[in-house]
Coordinates of N, CA and C and ligand atoms in Angstrom, one line a residue:
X25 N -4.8 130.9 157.8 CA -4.8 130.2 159.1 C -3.4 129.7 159.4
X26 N -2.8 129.8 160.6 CA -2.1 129.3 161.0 C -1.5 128.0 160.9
X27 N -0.3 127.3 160.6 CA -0.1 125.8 160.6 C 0.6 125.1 162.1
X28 N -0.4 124.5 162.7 CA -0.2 124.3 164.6 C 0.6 123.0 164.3
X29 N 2.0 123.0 165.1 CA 2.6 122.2 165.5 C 2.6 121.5 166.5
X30 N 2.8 119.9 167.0 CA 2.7 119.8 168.2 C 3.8 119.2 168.5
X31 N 4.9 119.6 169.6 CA 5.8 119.0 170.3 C 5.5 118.1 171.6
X32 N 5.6 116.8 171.9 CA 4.9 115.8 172.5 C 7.0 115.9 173.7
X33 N 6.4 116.6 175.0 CA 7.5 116.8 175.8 C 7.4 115.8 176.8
X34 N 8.0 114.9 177.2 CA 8.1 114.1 178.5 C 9.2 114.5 179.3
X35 N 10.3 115.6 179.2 CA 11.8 115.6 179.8 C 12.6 114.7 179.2
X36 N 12.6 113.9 178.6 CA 13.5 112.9 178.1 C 14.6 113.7 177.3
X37 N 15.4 113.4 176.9 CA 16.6 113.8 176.0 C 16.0 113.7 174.8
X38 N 15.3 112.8 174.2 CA 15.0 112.6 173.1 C 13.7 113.6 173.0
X39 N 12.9 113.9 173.8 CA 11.7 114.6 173.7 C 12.6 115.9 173.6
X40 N 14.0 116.5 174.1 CA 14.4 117.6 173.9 C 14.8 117.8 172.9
X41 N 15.6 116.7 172.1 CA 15.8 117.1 170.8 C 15.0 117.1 169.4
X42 N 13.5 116.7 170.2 CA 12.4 117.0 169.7 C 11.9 118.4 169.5
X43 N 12.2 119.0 170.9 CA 11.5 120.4 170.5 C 12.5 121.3 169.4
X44 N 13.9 120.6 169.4 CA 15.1 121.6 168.7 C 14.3 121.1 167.3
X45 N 14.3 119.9 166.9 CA 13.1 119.9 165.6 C 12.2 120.5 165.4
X46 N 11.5 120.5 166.3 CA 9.8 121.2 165.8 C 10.2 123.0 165.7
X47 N 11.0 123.3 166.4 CA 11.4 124.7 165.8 C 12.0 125.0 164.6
X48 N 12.6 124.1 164.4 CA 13.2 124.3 162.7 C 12.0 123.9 161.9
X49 N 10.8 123.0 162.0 CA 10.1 122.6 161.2 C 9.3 124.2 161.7
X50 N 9.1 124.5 162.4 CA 8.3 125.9 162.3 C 8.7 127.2 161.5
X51 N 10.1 126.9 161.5 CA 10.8 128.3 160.9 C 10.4 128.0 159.2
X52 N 10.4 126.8 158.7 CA 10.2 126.1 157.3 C 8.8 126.6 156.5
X53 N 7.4 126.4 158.1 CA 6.0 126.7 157.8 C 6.3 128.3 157.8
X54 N 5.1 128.6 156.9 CA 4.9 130.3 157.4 C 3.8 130.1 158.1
X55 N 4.0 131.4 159.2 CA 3.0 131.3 160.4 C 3.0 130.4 161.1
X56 N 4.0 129.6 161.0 CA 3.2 128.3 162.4 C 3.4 128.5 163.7
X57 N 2.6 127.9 164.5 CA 2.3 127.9 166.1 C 2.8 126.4 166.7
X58 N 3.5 126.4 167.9 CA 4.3 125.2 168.2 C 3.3 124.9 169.6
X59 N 2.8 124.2 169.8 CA 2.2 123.6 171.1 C 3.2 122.5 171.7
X60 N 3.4 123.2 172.7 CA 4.3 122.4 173.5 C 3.6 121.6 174.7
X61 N 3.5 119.9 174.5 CA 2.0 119.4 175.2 C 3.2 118.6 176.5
X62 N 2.3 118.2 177.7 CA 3.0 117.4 178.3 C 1.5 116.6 179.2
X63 N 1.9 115.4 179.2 CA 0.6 114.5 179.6 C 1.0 114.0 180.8
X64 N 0.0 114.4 181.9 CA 0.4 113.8 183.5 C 0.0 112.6 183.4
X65 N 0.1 111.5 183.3 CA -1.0 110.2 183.5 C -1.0 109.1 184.9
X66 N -1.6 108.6 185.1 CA -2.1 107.8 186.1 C -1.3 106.8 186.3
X67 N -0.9 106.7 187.3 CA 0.4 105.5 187.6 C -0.5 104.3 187.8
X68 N -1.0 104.3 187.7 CA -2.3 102.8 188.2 C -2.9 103.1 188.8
X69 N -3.5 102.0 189.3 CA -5.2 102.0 189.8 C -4.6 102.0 191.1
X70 N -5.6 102.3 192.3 CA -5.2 102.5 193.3 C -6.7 102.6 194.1
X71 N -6.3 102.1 195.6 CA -7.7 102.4 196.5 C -7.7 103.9 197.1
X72 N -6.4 104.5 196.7 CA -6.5 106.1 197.5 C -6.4 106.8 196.6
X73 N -8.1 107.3 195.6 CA -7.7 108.1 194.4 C -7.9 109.5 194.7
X74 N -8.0 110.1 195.5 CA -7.7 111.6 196.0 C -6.4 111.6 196.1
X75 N -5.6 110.3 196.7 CA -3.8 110.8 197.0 C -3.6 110.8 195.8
X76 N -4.1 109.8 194.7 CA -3.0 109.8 193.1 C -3.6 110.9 192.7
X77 N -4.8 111.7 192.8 CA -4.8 112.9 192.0 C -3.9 114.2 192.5
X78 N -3.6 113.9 193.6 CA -2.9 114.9 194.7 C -1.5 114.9 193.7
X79 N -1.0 113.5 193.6 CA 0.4 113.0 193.4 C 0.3 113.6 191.6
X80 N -0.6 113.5 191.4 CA -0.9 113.9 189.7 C -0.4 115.3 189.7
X81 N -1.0 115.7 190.7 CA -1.1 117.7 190.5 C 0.0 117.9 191.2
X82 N 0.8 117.6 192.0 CA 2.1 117.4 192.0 C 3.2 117.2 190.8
X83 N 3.0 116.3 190.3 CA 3.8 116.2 189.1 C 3.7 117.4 188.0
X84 N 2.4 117.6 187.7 CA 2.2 118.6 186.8 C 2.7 120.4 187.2
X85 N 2.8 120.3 188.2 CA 3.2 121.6 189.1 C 4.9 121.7 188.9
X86 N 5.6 120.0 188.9 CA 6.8 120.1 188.3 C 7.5 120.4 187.1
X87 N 6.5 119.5 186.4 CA 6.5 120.0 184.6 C 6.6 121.3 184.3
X88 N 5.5 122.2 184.9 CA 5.0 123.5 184.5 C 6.5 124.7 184.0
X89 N 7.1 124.8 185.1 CA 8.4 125.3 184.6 C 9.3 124.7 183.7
X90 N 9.4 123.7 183.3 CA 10.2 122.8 181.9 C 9.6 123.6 180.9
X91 N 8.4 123.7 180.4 CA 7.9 123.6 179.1 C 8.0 125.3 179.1
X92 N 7.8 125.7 180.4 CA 7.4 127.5 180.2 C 9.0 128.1 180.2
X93 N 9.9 127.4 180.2 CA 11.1 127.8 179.7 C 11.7 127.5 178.9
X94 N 10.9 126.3 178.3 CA 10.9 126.3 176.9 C 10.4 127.0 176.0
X95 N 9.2 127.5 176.3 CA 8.7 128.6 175.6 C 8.9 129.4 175.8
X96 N 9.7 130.4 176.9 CA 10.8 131.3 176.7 C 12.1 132.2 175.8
X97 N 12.4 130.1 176.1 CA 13.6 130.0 175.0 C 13.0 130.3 173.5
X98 N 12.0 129.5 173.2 CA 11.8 129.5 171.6 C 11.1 131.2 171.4
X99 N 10.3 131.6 172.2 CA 9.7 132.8 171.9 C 10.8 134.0 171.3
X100 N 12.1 133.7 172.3 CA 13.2 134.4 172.5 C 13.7 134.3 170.8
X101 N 13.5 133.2 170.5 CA 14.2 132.9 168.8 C 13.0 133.5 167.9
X102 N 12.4 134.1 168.5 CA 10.4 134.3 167.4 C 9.5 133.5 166.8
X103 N 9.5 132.3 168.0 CA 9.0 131.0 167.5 C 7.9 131.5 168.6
X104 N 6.4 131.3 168.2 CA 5.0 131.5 168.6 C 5.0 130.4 169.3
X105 N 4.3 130.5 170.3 CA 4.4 129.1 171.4 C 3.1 129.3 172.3
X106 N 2.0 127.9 172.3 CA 1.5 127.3 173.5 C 1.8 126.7 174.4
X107 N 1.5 126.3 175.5 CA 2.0 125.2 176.4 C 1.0 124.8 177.0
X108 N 0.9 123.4 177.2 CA -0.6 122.8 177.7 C 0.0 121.5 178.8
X109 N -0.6 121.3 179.9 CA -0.1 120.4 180.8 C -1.5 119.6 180.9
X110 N -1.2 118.6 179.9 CA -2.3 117.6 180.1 C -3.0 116.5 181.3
X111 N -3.9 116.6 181.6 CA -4.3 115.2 183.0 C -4.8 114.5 182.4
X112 N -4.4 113.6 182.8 CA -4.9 111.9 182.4 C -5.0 111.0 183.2
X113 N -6.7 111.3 183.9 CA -6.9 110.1 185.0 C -7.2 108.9 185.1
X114 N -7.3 108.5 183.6 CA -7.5 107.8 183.4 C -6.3 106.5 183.2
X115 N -6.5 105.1 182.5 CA -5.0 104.8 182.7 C -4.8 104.6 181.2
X116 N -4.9 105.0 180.2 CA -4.9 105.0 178.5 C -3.4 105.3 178.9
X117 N -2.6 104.9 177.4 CA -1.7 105.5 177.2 C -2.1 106.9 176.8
X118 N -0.5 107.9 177.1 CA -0.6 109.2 177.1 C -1.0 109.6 175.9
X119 N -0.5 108.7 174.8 CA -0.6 108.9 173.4 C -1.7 109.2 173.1
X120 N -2.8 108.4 173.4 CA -4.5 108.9 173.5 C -5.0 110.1 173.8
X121 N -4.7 110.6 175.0 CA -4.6 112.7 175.3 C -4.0 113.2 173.9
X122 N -2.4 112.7 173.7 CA -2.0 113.3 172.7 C -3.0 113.6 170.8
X123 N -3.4 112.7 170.9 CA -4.3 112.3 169.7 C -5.1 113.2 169.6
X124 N -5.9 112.6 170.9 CA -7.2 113.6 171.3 C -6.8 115.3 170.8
X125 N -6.0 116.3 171.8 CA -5.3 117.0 171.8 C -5.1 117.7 170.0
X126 N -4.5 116.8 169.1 CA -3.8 116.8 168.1 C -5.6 117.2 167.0
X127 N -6.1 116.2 167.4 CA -7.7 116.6 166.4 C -8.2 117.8 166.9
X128 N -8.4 118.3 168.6 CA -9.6 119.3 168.4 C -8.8 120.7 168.3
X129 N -7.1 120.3 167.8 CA -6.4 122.1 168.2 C -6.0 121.9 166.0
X130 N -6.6 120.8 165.6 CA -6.0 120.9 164.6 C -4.4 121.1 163.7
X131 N -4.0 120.1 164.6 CA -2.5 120.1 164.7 C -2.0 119.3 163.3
X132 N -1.1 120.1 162.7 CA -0.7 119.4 161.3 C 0.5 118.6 161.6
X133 N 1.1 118.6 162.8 CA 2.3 117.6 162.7 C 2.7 117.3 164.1
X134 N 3.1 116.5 164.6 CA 3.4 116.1 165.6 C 4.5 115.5 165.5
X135 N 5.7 115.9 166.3 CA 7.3 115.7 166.6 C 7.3 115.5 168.1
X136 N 8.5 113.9 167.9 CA 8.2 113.1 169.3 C 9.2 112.3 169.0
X137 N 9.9 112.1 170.3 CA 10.8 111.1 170.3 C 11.0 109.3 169.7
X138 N 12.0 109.0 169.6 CA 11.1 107.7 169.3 C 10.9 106.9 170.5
X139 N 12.3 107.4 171.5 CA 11.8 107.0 172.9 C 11.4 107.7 174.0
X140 N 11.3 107.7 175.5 CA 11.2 108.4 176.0 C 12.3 108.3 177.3
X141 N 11.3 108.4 178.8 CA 11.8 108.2 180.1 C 11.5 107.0 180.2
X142 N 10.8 105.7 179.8 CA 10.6 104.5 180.0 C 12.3 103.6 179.8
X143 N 13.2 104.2 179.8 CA 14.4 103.3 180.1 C 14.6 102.5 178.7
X144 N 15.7 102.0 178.4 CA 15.9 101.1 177.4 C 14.5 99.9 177.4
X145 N 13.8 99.9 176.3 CA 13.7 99.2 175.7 C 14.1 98.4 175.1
X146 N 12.9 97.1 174.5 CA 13.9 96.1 173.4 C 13.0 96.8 172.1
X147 N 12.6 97.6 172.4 CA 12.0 98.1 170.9 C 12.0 99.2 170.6
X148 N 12.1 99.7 168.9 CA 12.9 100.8 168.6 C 12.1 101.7 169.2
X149 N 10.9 102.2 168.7 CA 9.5 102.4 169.4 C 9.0 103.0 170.9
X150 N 8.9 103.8 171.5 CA 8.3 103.5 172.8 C 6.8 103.4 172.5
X151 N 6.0 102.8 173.7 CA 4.4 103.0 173.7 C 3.7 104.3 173.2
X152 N 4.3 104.9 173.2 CA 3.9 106.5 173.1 C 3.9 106.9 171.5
X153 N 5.1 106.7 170.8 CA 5.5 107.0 169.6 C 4.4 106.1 169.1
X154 N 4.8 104.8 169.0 CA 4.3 103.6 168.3 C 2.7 103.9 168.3
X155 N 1.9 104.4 169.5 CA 0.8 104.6 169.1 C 0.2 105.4 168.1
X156 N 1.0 107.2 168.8 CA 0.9 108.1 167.8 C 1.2 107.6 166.4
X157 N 2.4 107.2 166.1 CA 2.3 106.5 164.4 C 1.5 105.9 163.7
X158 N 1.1 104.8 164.9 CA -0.2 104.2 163.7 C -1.6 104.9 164.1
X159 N -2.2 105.6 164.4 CA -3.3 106.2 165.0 C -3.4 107.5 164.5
X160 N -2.6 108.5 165.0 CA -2.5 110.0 164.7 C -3.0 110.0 163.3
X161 N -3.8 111.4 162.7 CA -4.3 111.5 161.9 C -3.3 112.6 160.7
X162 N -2.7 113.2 161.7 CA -1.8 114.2 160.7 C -0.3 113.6 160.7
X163 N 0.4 113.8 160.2 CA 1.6 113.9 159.6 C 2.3 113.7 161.1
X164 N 3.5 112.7 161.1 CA 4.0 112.5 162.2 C 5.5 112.6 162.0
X165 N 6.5 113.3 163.0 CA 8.2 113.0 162.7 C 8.7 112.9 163.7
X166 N 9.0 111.7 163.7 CA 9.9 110.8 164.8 C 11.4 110.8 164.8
X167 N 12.1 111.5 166.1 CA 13.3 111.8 166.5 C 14.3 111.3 167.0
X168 N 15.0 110.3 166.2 CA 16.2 109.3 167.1 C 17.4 110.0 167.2
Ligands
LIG209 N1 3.6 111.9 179.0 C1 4.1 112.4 177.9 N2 3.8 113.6 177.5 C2 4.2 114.1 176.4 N3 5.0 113.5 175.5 C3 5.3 112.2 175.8 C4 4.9 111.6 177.0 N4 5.4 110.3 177.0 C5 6.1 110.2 175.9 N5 6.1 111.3 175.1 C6 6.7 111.6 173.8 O1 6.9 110.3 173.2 C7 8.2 110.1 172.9 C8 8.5 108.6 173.0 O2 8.3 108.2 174.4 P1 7.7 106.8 174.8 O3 6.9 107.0 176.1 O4 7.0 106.2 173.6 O5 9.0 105.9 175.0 P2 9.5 105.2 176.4 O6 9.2 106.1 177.5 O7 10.9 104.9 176.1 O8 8.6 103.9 176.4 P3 7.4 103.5 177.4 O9 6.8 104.8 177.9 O10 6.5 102.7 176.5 O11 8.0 102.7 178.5 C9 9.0 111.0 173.9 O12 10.3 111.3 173.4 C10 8.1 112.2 173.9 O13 8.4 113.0 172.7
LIG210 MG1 7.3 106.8 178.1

């Protein structure tokens, strides 16, 4: 069986030099498969929830070409690639999809920035990482 990697992408710089990771950690596995995930989530609550799903599927329509030319690029190097554009209507952190995600594809590792697009922080951490670390069930590597 296969050893499934998961690359956790938000566009950030640091999520990119996540995916240059998780391709070296693939080349390391034999056989492994890289899922390259990206999570739309819910900007808040709102009284117009057909606009925020509108604005959702919007966003994800943007994503779509990042990750698929990411998987271009890595396929190009003979690196086996999924790509998955996650919704999340809910208002959980994204990390929760991610998790979710990470159990039912049976993902042995997950490689993720330690920050993201959330701007400087005062902590090393972003919400995203920090969850996946203490939560995630498999093996995690975190990219500063
Ligand atoms: N929506 C997302 N979809 C996929 N991966 C994500 C998403 N958000 C964050 N990540 C992953 O988690 C890493 C850390 O990002 P995180 O969101 O924790 O930091 P931040 O944006 O600086 O802080 P915060 O979001 O808490 O303001 C990113 O580099 C990326 O790998
Ligand atoms: Mg963030």
């Amino acid at each position: 069986m296969s050893f499934n990697i998961l690359v956790a992408y938000d566009g950030s710089d640091l999520s990119r030099k996540a995916v240059e990771e998780a391709k070296k950690q693939v080349k390391l596995a034999e056989d492994a498969v890289l899922h390259i995930v990206t999570v739309i989530s819910n900007g808040g609550p709102t009284v117009n929830v057909a606009l925020a799903r509108s604005f959702m599927n919007d966003l994800a329509e943007e994503a779509r070409p990042a990750i698929e030319s990411i998987r271009e690029e890595l396929e190009g190097a003979g690196v086996a690639c999924k790509t998955d554009i996650l919704m999340d209507y809910t208002f959980r952190n994204p990390a929760s999809q991610l998790i979710d995600y990470a159990k039912e594809n049976e993902i042995g590792l997950i490689v993720l920035g330690s920050r993201g697009l959330g701007g400087v922080g005062r902590f090393f951490l972003g919400s995203v990482s920090s969850q996946i670390v203490h939560q995630a069930e498999c093996k995690v590597l975190v990219v500063k």
